[in-house]
Amino acid sequence: MPPININPDRLLGDLQKLRSFGARQSGVVRPAFSEADIAAREWLAGRMREAGLEPVFDPAGNLFGVPQTDRPCILSGSHSDSQPEGGWLDGAYGVIAALEVARASAETGGPPVAVVSFQDEEGRFGALTGSRIWTGALPLDEADGITDLEGRSFAEARAAMAGLCVAGFIQPGRFSGFIEAHIEQGPVLDDAAESIGVVNAIVGIRSLQMRFTGHQNHAGTTPMAVRRDAFQGLAAFTGAINRDFADVVTPATVWTIGHVALQPNASSIVPGQADFTVQWRDGSADRLDHMEAIIRETAMRLCDDRGLQLDISNPVAVPPTEMDATLRARLERAAETTAPGAWRIMPSGALHDAANVARLMPAAMLFVPSIGGVSHNFSEDTHKHDLVRGAEVLARAIAE
Amino acid sequence: MPPININPDRLLGDLQKLRSFGARQSGVVRPAFSEADIAAREWLAGRMREAGLEPVFDPAGNLFGVPQTDRPCILSGSHSDSQPEGGWLDGAYGVIAALEVARASAETGGPPVAVVSFQDEEGRFGALTGSRIWTGALPLDEADGITDLEGRSFAEARAAMAGLCVAGFIQPGRFSGFIEAHIEQGPVLDDAAESIGVVNAIVGIRSLQMRFTGHQNHAGTTPMAVRRDAFQGLAAFTGAINRDFADVVTPATVWTIGHVALQPNASSIVPGQADFTVQWRDGSADRLDHMEAIIRETAMRLCDDRGLQLDISNPVAVPPTEMDATLRARLERAAETTAPGAWRIMPSGALHDAANVARLMPAAMLFVPSIGGVSHNFSEDTHKHDLVRGAEVLARAIAE
């Protein structure tokens, strides 16, 4: 195969153009099915057509750019919807990098490359909605019943772009594999001054909703010895799992207590109830199991000791997704050629559409750095030379 | 002095009658200046008059029943407003016990006894409003500007009973001392199967509003080692002060983290901010100081170690109030006569009007048990024989 020579100015120009849809201050407000999102998709469809790809909107609002070829080709892309108030690169980078590689490959007689922008990755209707529908994990009629925070249903939302969409879905069999480029959204590459991360696995996520119920009491007249204080239980639980995890986790393992609600939440009343979530992520299903056992056993023992009632609900378990070994090896060779010594193999701590697509075909991912590790924030950014290098690695891996 | 023989049926009958104002389910809804509160006060004024006392409503809505005498007499009472949804004895017990003792004393040729029901003890306009105004701690015109949670001012609220009130305040010099009977609102007497608590001090209260500010981050992509998690800081702080307090506190000391608010409080986001209150109570000002030093030093050290910013605001400091030694000794002798071996000396962990009145005259308090330690709750209750014993102790102490 000849090399695919990408055009950096065209890559950065299209990224800037996509940024302009829903632009606010230094960031982007382009949630799925918003006017800005639909306008951005129509512009993307036009750029695909100019690149020799046939733009196809499926019923979920996913936009595919399909090359005219009979044999299976690589699919690349990400998503072009943004967080409610997001940065300019989260999703957009992977879509434009794929578009530029497809375009450059067509110009230089390289392999045909298909491009995709999945719909609602950021979760107006639950995370990764478009790729879940396309890969069969979420039936369209079930998705139609999901409502956003304002009570609008997915069915109503997608009706706004019904005029653009075809009736059926693109057959996955048209693609030989999927490669998604994305910003890291964490500090690892930026801290190490590296340009590329080749993802070995998208971490699995577990979470549990927990409730400790004690006894609500007067904060002046209830001696410490007889209190059943739900918040003190939560504080002790937090310390206990931190200690017990120490022998189990790796530096890439994370766990978070991000949501806490006390009842009655008044400074003069001993808290009678604490609701909170524990979420943990790791690339190994065994390690996720081990952590879950620690969480459940610690909560049971501690609630027993303190006279608290324990309720556990809403278990969430997204399994880890190994990236395809062959595609990953191609990305590693391409990274070493493009950025010798300035890349690493790493897990993805965030979920991505590639985790869904991996159910249907070989899938892989590459990261470019996030300056300061900042994402889901107007100040999200990546150095231009890293944006270009990421597209070059994608092009080399596809050309190989 | 002859003994004052109280009438148990009349005591319990008047308690039941007072309960009927604002009665709901098994509890009472009678916040200060509500229709039920004003109706209860008018009924109380009538009962005072029947007992030979002159009822006087002062401008703050406090109701005094004053005997016809030129020499200073003992004042006894509490409050007849309730928590927004309260029990039937919190406040009401001390008012009716005082009324019964004044009435029985007049019948048996005992000493004259004045009766009071302070207004808004429960804090529709800040705690102990009526006794703060009467004792000069809160000027009336300043009180008038205070608003309740619905935005109504104290001035508007008291206008509802302006037709009942006289222009001036009862002179404190008319009273030689103050004794307040009240339910314990805690479990100590009930757990020990004792009938009477003689209060040695009303505890002091300190509280601080604290804010730990860290860095809000993605819960998947931010390694544990670089997180500045405000909630993890709070959990560690909670454990650290528990450990450091162990060498400082007594079994009567209490401390509470009752209000917690995380930002953004989402299960998938590392908390960037934790706002919380720490409140602690003890009868010794020195111990309160020592605890405050531990709280401040622990927070500073911990925030330093974890890269969190510390902000401390809204310091509250209510000093402890020693009860008058002479009145207290009279209550102790009366308790031993009435309930031999079934009483104790104890601090009050809750604030009471007596803390304000103690600034003007000798003041003392006695407690009767709260079944199960429950208060500020519809299920608040006390055994009948303990209600009677409390009034008997009050009568004996006053007759002595």
XYZ file of N, CA and C in Angstrom, chain A residues 51-279:
687
model
N -15.717 14.129 -0.331
C -14.593 13.203 -0.225
C -14.856 11.898 -0.975
N -15.979 11.833 -1.685
C -16.283 10.627 -2.454
C -17.000 9.560 -1.645
N -17.475 9.906 -0.476
C -18.220 8.963 0.357
C -19.714 9.236 0.227
N -20.526 8.176 0.346
C -21.974 8.357 0.305
C -22.479 8.570 1.733
N -23.020 9.752 2.058
C -23.516 9.963 3.418
C -24.853 9.267 3.624
N -24.963 8.538 4.737
C -26.205 7.837 5.055
C -26.549 8.093 6.530
N -27.695 8.727 6.776
C -28.200 8.873 8.142
C -29.076 7.669 8.458
N -28.756 6.939 9.533
C -29.642 5.815 9.876
C -30.748 6.294 10.808
N -31.737 5.425 11.136
C -32.897 5.898 11.917
C -32.535 6.428 13.305
N -31.359 6.056 13.848
C -30.952 6.548 15.170
C -30.255 7.893 15.080
N -30.020 8.374 13.829
C -29.312 9.638 13.676
C -27.816 9.469 13.496
N -27.326 8.220 13.509
C -25.909 7.987 13.199
C -25.663 8.352 11.734
N -24.522 9.013 11.489
C -24.176 9.390 10.109
C -22.976 8.576 9.650
N -23.177 7.749 8.599
C -22.080 6.990 7.992
C -21.705 7.630 6.660
N -20.392 7.653 6.371
C -19.909 8.017 5.045
C -19.281 6.766 4.434
N -19.930 6.230 3.393
C -19.581 4.886 2.910
C -18.906 4.985 1.554
N -17.713 4.397 1.381
C -17.028 4.442 0.081
C -17.681 3.464 -0.900
N -17.515 3.747 -2.190
C -18.072 2.849 -3.200
C -17.124 1.692 -3.410
N -17.413 0.587 -2.717
C -16.552 -0.593 -2.826
C -17.372 -1.806 -2.443
N -17.014 -2.958 -3.006
C -17.741 -4.188 -2.685
C -17.101 -4.948 -1.544
N -15.790 -4.717 -1.317
C -15.146 -5.506 -0.270
C -15.151 -4.739 1.047
N -15.158 -5.484 2.156
C -15.197 -4.838 3.457
C -14.029 -3.879 3.653
N -14.281 -2.706 4.216
C -13.233 -1.722 4.478
C -13.215 -1.356 5.947
N -12.153 -0.655 6.357
C -12.071 -0.168 7.744
C -13.074 0.981 7.948
N -13.724 0.944 9.085
C -14.595 2.050 9.514
C -13.848 2.818 10.606
N -13.874 4.153 10.516
C -13.254 4.956 11.564
C -14.174 6.119 11.904
N -14.066 6.621 13.115
C -14.900 7.761 13.516
C -15.135 7.757 15.010
N -16.071 8.595 15.405
C -16.379 8.749 16.832
C -17.772 9.401 16.897
N -17.905 10.506 17.556
C -19.220 11.158 17.652
C -19.063 12.666 17.524
N -20.108 13.344 17.039
C -20.013 14.801 16.897
C -20.983 15.543 17.804
N -21.768 14.830 18.620
C -22.539 15.525 19.659
C -21.579 15.873 20.798
N -21.931 16.872 21.586
C -21.073 17.297 22.697
C -21.804 17.124 24.022
N -21.026 17.196 25.116
C -21.624 17.362 26.438
C -22.530 18.599 26.406
N -23.493 18.689 27.352
C -24.372 19.877 27.381
C -23.563 21.180 27.315
N -22.417 21.233 28.028
C -21.468 22.335 27.868
C -20.096 21.701 27.789
N -19.623 21.448 26.578
C -18.429 20.624 26.429
C -17.281 21.337 25.761
N -16.229 20.567 25.516
C -15.073 21.077 24.808
C -15.234 20.846 23.315
N -14.224 21.255 22.542
C -14.372 21.233 21.077
C -13.830 19.950 20.449
N -13.159 19.106 21.262
C -12.480 17.950 20.684
C -13.083 16.611 21.063
N -13.870 16.588 22.144
C -14.432 15.337 22.655
C -15.406 14.783 21.619
N -14.994 13.756 20.889
C -15.795 13.180 19.818
C -15.444 13.771 18.468
N -15.496 15.100 18.375
C -15.254 15.774 17.090
C -13.906 15.367 16.482
N -12.880 15.233 17.350
C -11.551 14.911 16.827
C -11.545 13.599 16.051
N -12.176 12.564 16.606
C -12.165 11.246 15.963
C -12.931 11.226 14.650
N -13.982 12.054 14.559
C -14.776 12.117 13.323
C -13.978 12.801 12.219
N -13.361 13.951 12.557
C -12.631 14.709 11.528
C -11.325 14.000 11.147
N -10.667 13.358 12.111
C -9.456 12.592 11.789
C -9.806 11.478 10.794
N -10.942 10.790 11.029
C -11.363 9.716 10.119
C -11.696 10.277 8.740
N -12.397 11.435 8.734
C -12.754 12.066 7.450
C -11.498 12.423 6.665
N -10.499 12.981 7.347
C -9.283 13.395 6.652
C -8.530 12.178 6.115
N -8.482 11.101 6.912
C -7.773 9.892 6.450
C -8.496 9.280 5.250
N -9.849 9.241 5.316
C -10.614 8.677 4.191
C -10.373 9.489 2.920
N -10.353 10.795 3.081
C -10.179 11.736 1.968
C -8.764 11.613 1.396
N -7.776 11.599 2.298
C -6.384 11.511 1.848
C -6.113 10.162 1.202
N -6.732 9.110 1.714
C -6.520 7.780 1.141
C -7.086 7.718 -0.267
N -8.280 8.311 -0.436
C -8.883 8.326 -1.773
C -7.997 9.098 -2.751
N -7.392 10.181 -2.280
C -6.542 11.006 -3.148
C -5.275 10.281 -3.582
N -4.742 9.439 -2.689
C -3.452 8.810 -2.961
C -3.600 7.359 -3.382
N -4.851 6.957 -3.709
C -5.042 5.576 -4.145
C -4.892 4.560 -3.045
N -5.124 5.016 -1.833
C -5.051 4.098 -0.692
C -6.318 3.274 -0.575
N -6.425 2.514 0.505
C -7.607 1.661 0.708
C -8.844 2.510 0.959
N -10.017 2.003 0.576
C -11.248 2.727 0.928
C -11.439 2.737 2.452
N -11.898 3.870 2.952
C -12.118 4.029 4.393
C -13.521 4.604 4.607
N -14.292 3.984 5.481
C -15.622 4.504 5.819
C -15.525 5.353 7.096
N -16.427 6.323 7.209
C -16.385 7.276 8.330
C -17.735 7.244 9.051
N -17.706 7.392 10.372
C -18.973 7.427 11.099
C -18.942 8.512 12.186
N -20.089 9.166 12.345
C -20.323 9.976 13.554
C -21.537 9.389 14.261
N -21.270 8.667 15.370
C -22.397 8.100 16.117
C -23.197 9.209 16.790
N -24.475 8.895 17.083
C -25.370 9.893 17.691
C -25.446 9.683 19.213
N -25.509 10.768 19.939
C -25.758 10.780 21.389
C -24.784 9.913 22.175
N -23.508 10.046 21.861
C -22.526 9.351 22.687
C -22.543 9.905 24.102
N -22.787 11.198 24.241
C -22.641 11.860 25.540
C -23.823 11.623 26.481
N -24.892 11.014 25.965
C -25.857 10.495 26.911
C -27.035 11.375 27.247
N -27.525 12.172 26.261
C -28.812 12.837 26.528
C -29.872 11.779 26.845
N -29.768 10.620 26.173
C -30.733 9.521 26.401
C -30.024 8.280 26.943
N -29.064 8.469 27.844
C -28.262 7.323 28.300
C -27.034 7.254 27.419
N -25.914 6.793 27.961
C -24.640 6.915 27.262
C -24.567 6.049 26.008
N -23.867 6.549 24.988
C -23.549 5.796 23.775
C -24.794 5.266 23.059
N -25.842 6.075 23.023
C -27.132 5.614 22.506
C -27.041 5.153 21.054
N -26.435 5.977 20.197
C -26.391 5.664 18.765
C -25.647 4.374 18.480
N -24.488 4.185 19.088
C -23.731 2.962 18.805
C -24.377 1.747 19.473
N -25.073 1.957 20.574
C -25.792 0.823 21.165
C -26.922 0.365 20.249
N -27.599 1.322 19.629
C -28.692 0.942 18.719
C -28.113 0.246 17.488
N -27.064 0.832 16.893
C -26.519 0.261 15.649
C -25.979 -1.155 15.867
N -25.372 -1.379 17.051
C -24.776 -2.693 17.302
C -25.776 -3.685 17.887
N -27.029 -3.272 18.058
C -28.055 -4.212 18.502
C -28.176 -4.340 20.013
N -27.378 -3.602 20.765
C -27.466 -3.703 22.229
C -28.734 -3.048 22.763
N -29.281 -2.104 21.990
C -30.490 -1.384 22.413
C -31.458 -1.332 21.225
N -32.594 -2.054 21.314
C -33.567 -2.014 20.203
C -34.108 -0.598 20.015
N -34.336 -0.216 18.754
C -34.770 1.148 18.457
C -36.078 1.486 19.166
N -37.018 0.524 19.200
C -38.311 0.864 19.819
C -38.176 1.036 21.333
N -37.198 0.343 21.920
C -36.952 0.537 23.347
C -36.311 1.917 23.585
N -35.351 2.263 22.707
C -34.719 3.583 22.811
C -35.760 4.699 22.700
N -36.751 4.479 21.817
C -37.761 5.521 21.594
C -38.472 5.933 22.878
N -38.548 5.029 23.860
C -39.243 5.339 25.113
C -38.384 6.057 26.131
N -37.059 6.161 25.878
C -36.174 6.807 26.852
C -36.389 8.320 26.794
N -36.453 8.958 27.962
C -36.659 10.416 27.984
C -35.415 11.128 28.524
N -35.215 12.357 28.062
C -34.098 13.156 28.573
C -34.530 13.848 29.871
N -33.651 14.678 30.440
C -33.939 15.297 31.743
C -35.147 16.220 31.694
N -35.477 16.685 30.455
C -36.645 17.570 30.342
C -37.913 16.816 29.959
N -37.822 15.486 29.913
C -39.011 14.693 29.647
C -39.285 14.443 28.172
N -38.386 14.915 27.267
C -38.597 14.631 25.830
C -38.074 13.236 25.514
N -38.810 12.509 24.691
C -38.412 11.136 24.378
C -37.442 11.109 23.202
N -36.688 10.000 23.125
C -35.795 9.774 21.991
C -36.592 9.802 20.684
N -37.810 9.234 20.721
C -38.651 9.220 19.507
C -38.930 10.650 19.034
N -39.308 11.524 19.975
C -39.560 12.929 19.595
C -38.281 13.588 19.086
N -37.165 13.322 19.783
C -35.909 13.971 19.421
C -35.479 13.580 18.008
N -35.540 12.291 17.697
C -35.045 11.868 16.368
C -36.001 12.279 15.256
N -37.274 12.570 15.618
C -38.218 13.063 14.607
C -37.726 14.369 13.994
N -36.911 15.140 14.768
C -36.414 16.428 14.277
C -35.503 16.261 13.068
N -34.916 15.042 12.883
C -34.062 14.848 11.698
C -34.561 13.695 10.827
N -35.854 13.391 10.986
C -36.418 12.253 10.253
C -36.300 12.453 8.746
N -36.394 13.718 8.293
C -36.319 13.986 6.861
C -34.973 13.626 6.258
N -33.942 13.519 7.079
C -32.603 13.214 6.579
C -32.335 11.712 6.537
N -33.115 10.948 7.299
C -32.731 9.558 7.591
C -33.336 8.565 6.615
N -32.611 7.453 6.386
C -33.137 6.337 5.605
C -33.824 5.381 6.579
N -34.547 4.420 6.013
C -35.355 3.546 6.862
C -34.511 2.490 7.569
N -33.454 2.032 6.933
C -32.733 0.886 7.482
C -31.371 1.251 8.044
N -30.682 0.253 8.578
C -29.352 0.441 9.164
C -28.280 -0.083 8.209
N -27.133 0.550 8.219
C -25.973 0.088 7.448
C -25.552 -1.283 7.985
N -25.308 -2.225 7.074
C -24.902 -3.569 7.492
C -23.481 -3.554 8.054
N -23.280 -4.064 9.262
C -21.936 -4.106 9.836
C -20.968 -4.929 8.990
N -21.506 -5.891 8.236
C -20.650 -6.743 7.409
C -19.888 -5.977 6.338
N -20.267 -4.740 6.096
C -19.530 -3.939 5.103
C -18.169 -3.504 5.624
N -17.922 -3.710 6.936
C -16.681 -3.188 7.531
C -15.822 -4.329 8.076
N -14.519 -4.201 7.892
C -13.594 -5.246 8.353
C -13.088 -4.957 9.766
N -13.283 -3.760 10.223
C -12.835 -3.418 11.578
C -13.132 -1.956 11.843
N -12.917 -1.546 13.118
C -13.242 -0.170 13.521
C -12.066 0.403 14.312
N -11.649 1.605 13.947
C -10.624 2.302 14.740
C -11.167 3.681 15.118
N -11.168 3.962 16.419
C -11.658 5.252 16.920
C -10.491 6.046 17.495
N -10.320 7.269 16.977
C -9.364 8.199 17.596
C -10.144 9.104 18.549
N -9.523 9.468 19.662
C -10.234 10.281 20.657
C -9.197 10.998 21.516
N -9.589 12.104 22.120
C -8.715 12.708 23.143
C -8.742 11.837 24.396
N -7.621 11.863 25.151
C -7.523 10.985 26.324
C -8.526 11.333 27.414
N -8.785 12.618 27.617
C -9.662 13.101 28.694
C -9.085 12.862 30.076
N -7.800 12.556 30.153
C -7.112 12.387 31.431
C -5.711 12.942 31.273
N -4.917 12.941 32.340
C -3.628 13.640 32.340
C -2.415 12.787 31.980
N -2.595 11.497 31.697
C -1.436 10.596 31.620
C -0.474 10.983 30.503
N -0.979 11.127 29.268
C -0.091 11.443 28.139
C 0.510 12.844 28.294
N -0.312 13.800 28.707
C 0.188 15.171 28.847
C 1.276 15.245 29.921
N 1.065 14.572 31.035
C 2.075 14.580 32.104
C 3.391 13.985 31.632
N 3.303 12.971 30.748
C 4.513 12.282 30.284
C 5.069 12.910 29.006
N 4.439 13.975 28.521
C 4.853 14.617 27.269
C 4.911 13.618 26.126
N 3.905 12.761 26.071
C 3.788 11.795 24.968
C 2.645 12.202 24.040
N 2.738 11.736 22.768
C 1.764 12.183 21.758
C 0.628 11.201 21.519
N 0.876 9.924 21.761
C -0.091 8.897 21.350
C -0.279 7.859 22.458
N -1.518 7.481 22.693
C -1.811 6.320 23.527
C -2.501 5.269 22.674
N -1.988 4.039 22.693
C -2.672 2.939 22.013
C -3.431 2.170 23.096
N -4.746 2.103 22.917
C -5.591 1.552 23.973
C -5.564 0.029 23.934
N -5.251 -0.595 25.065
C -5.309 -2.062 25.119
C -6.674 -2.570 25.562
N -7.363 -1.794 26.386
C -8.702 -2.200 26.817
C -9.486 -0.972 27.233
N -10.781 -1.001 26.990
C -11.671 -0.005 27.564
C -12.144 -0.587 28.885
N -11.911 0.161 29.971
C -12.160 -0.408 31.293
C -13.623 -0.784 31.472
N -13.845 -1.760 32.324
C -15.195 -2.071 32.753
C -15.599 -1.127 33.864
N -16.893 -0.893 33.991
C -17.420 -0.003 35.028
C -18.417 -0.788 35.866
N -18.261 -0.680 37.169
C -19.293 -1.198 38.067
C -19.775 -0.036 38.917
N -21.021 -0.036 39.260
C -21.426 0.894 40.307
C -22.584 0.322 41.094
N -22.667 0.741 42.333
C -23.747 0.352 43.235
C -24.304 1.600 43.895
N -25.604 1.627 44.024
C -26.272 2.657 44.830
C -26.443 2.051 46.216
N -25.962 2.760 47.253
C -26.057 2.219 48.603
C -26.837 3.164 49.495
N -27.534 2.562 50.441
C -28.238 3.352 51.464
C -27.897 2.781 52.838
N -27.366 3.646 53.705
C -27.185 3.309 55.114
C -28.324 3.994 55.871
N -29.141 3.217 56.575
C -30.214 3.807 57.368
C -29.906 3.624 58.846
N -29.801 4.726 59.555
C -29.547 4.686 60.989
C -30.748 5.233 61.734
N -30.515 6.162 62.644
C -31.625 6.746 63.388
C -31.417 8.248 63.485
N -32.383 8.986 62.944
C -32.349 10.451 62.986
C -32.584 10.908 64.424
N -31.707 11.775 64.935
C -31.793 12.187 66.341
C -31.358 13.632 66.524
N -31.726 14.160 67.673
C -31.313 15.505 68.096
C -29.792 15.494 68.306
N -29.095 16.454 67.678
C -27.626 16.478 67.744
C -27.098 16.973 69.088
N -27.992 17.432 69.978
C -27.533 17.874 71.286
C -27.773 16.844 72.377
N -28.871 16.101 72.263
C -29.320 15.280 73.391
C -29.035 13.796 73.185
N -28.450 13.441 72.061
C -28.194 12.024 71.791
C -26.727 11.712 72.011
N -26.392 10.955 73.082
C -24.980 10.654 73.353
C -24.334 9.908 72.173
N -23.038 10.142 71.981
C -22.318 9.503 70.878
C -22.472 7.984 70.936
N -22.468 7.431 72.171
C -22.448 5.977 72.319
C -23.713 5.315 71.793
N -24.835 6.044 71.748
C -26.069 5.398 71.295
C -26.492 5.849 69.899
N -25.678 6.716 69.274
C -26.055 7.189 67.944
C -25.938 6.075 66.898
N -26.834 6.130 65.923
C -26.672 5.320 64.713
C -26.655 6.308 63.551
N -25.464 6.909 63.368
C -25.282 8.062 62.489
C -24.892 7.566 61.094
N -25.786 7.774 60.133
C -25.562 7.246 58.783
C -24.350 7.894 58.113
N -24.093 9.176 58.383
C -22.925 9.804 57.746
C -21.620 9.286 58.333
N -21.587 9.106 59.665
C -20.370 8.541 60.255
C -20.112 7.155 59.659
N -21.190 6.413 59.404
C -21.032 5.112 58.745
C -20.402 5.256 57.370
N -20.879 6.235 56.594
C -20.341 6.452 55.244
C -18.866 6.850 55.299
N -18.511 7.736 56.244
C -17.111 8.170 56.346
C -16.212 6.973 56.676
N -16.670 6.128 57.601
C -15.871 4.957 57.979
C -15.774 3.972 56.805
N -16.870 3.799 56.081
C -16.883 2.915 54.898
C -15.864 3.388 53.862
N -15.841 4.704 53.627
C -14.930 5.278 52.631
C -13.479 4.971 52.991
N -13.117 5.173 54.256
C -11.761 4.869 54.697
C -11.450 3.386 54.614
N -12.439 2.552 54.971
C -12.199 1.105 55.012
C -11.960 0.529 53.619
N -12.749 0.934 52.622
C -12.503 0.369 51.289
C -11.195 0.903 50.720
N -10.840 2.160 51.016
C -9.535 2.670 50.566
C -8.410 1.750 51.055
N -8.464 1.386 52.349
C -7.415 0.531 52.919
C -7.441 -0.866 52.296
N -8.645 -1.436 52.143
C -8.729 -2.812 51.652
C -8.384 -2.915 50.157
N -8.610 -1.834 49.407
C -8.284 -1.852 47.978
C -6.770 -1.855 47.741
N -6.005 -1.352 48.718
C -4.577 -1.109 48.480
C -3.848 -2.338 47.938
N -4.241 -3.532 48.394
C -3.545 -4.755 47.968
C -4.095 -5.322 46.660
N -5.111 -4.694 46.108
C -5.838 -5.286 44.980
C -5.651 -4.494 43.691
N -5.510 -3.170 43.815
C -5.617 -2.307 42.638
C -4.273 -2.114 41.939
N -4.337 -1.582 40.708
C -3.158 -1.136 39.959
C -3.207 0.392 39.897
N -2.141 1.029 39.412
C -2.207 2.499 39.301
C -3.298 2.986 38.348
N -3.809 2.083 37.478
C -4.853 2.501 36.537
C -6.259 2.297 37.092
N -6.379 1.597 38.215
C -7.701 1.366 38.804
C -8.220 2.662 39.439
N -9.491 2.942 39.268
C -10.081 4.116 39.939
C -11.377 3.730 40.633
N -11.696 4.473 41.715
C -12.991 4.320 42.379
C -13.422 5.674 42.919
N -14.739 5.883 42.944
C -15.284 7.215 43.212
C -16.580 7.131 44.005
N -16.658 7.928 45.069
C -17.953 8.195 45.700
C -18.282 9.630 45.315
N -19.130 9.769 44.297
C -19.348 11.089 43.692
C -20.666 11.717 44.082
N -21.619 10.894 44.503
C -22.950 11.399 44.860
C -23.290 10.981 46.271
N -23.627 11.963 47.098
C -23.987 11.720 48.501
C -25.234 12.545 48.824
N -26.235 11.926 49.439
C -27.429 12.650 49.891
C -27.772 12.184 51.297
N -27.710 13.118 52.263
C -28.064 12.800 53.645
C -29.519 13.197 53.919
N -30.136 12.486 54.861
C -31.459 12.853 55.365
C -31.364 13.048 56.871
N -31.885 14.119 57.468
C -32.547 15.230 56.779
C -31.565 16.290 56.299
N -30.277 16.079 56.447
C -29.242 17.018 55.984
C -29.357 18.381 56.663
N -29.389 18.363 57.980
C -29.477 19.586 58.784
C -28.373 19.553 59.835
N -27.770 20.717 60.077
C -26.556 20.741 60.899
C -26.805 20.326 62.339
N -28.048 20.424 62.825
C -28.358 20.103 64.226
C -29.045 18.756 64.388
N -29.011 17.925 63.357
C -29.701 16.634 63.444
C -28.738 15.516 63.026
N -28.657 14.482 63.869
C -27.841 13.314 63.532
C -28.436 12.673 62.273
N -27.623 12.530 61.201
C -28.179 12.014 59.939
C -28.753 10.607 60.099
N -30.010 10.443 59.705
C -30.661 9.151 59.806
C -30.486 8.304 58.575
N -30.064 8.908 57.487
C -29.955 8.155 56.237
C -28.882 8.768 55.347
N -28.097 7.904 54.715
C -27.112 8.359 53.732
C -27.273 7.518 52.475
N -27.587 8.181 51.374
C -27.618 7.527 50.062
C -26.372 7.940 49.305
N -25.703 6.984 48.690
C -24.491 7.338 47.945
C -24.211 6.290 46.883
N -23.412 6.687 45.903
C -22.994 5.738 44.868
C -21.514 5.426 45.021
N -21.166 4.185 44.792
C -19.764 3.791 44.672
C -19.583 3.299 43.241
N -18.616 3.875 42.544
C -18.344 3.467 41.170
C -16.882 3.086 41.079
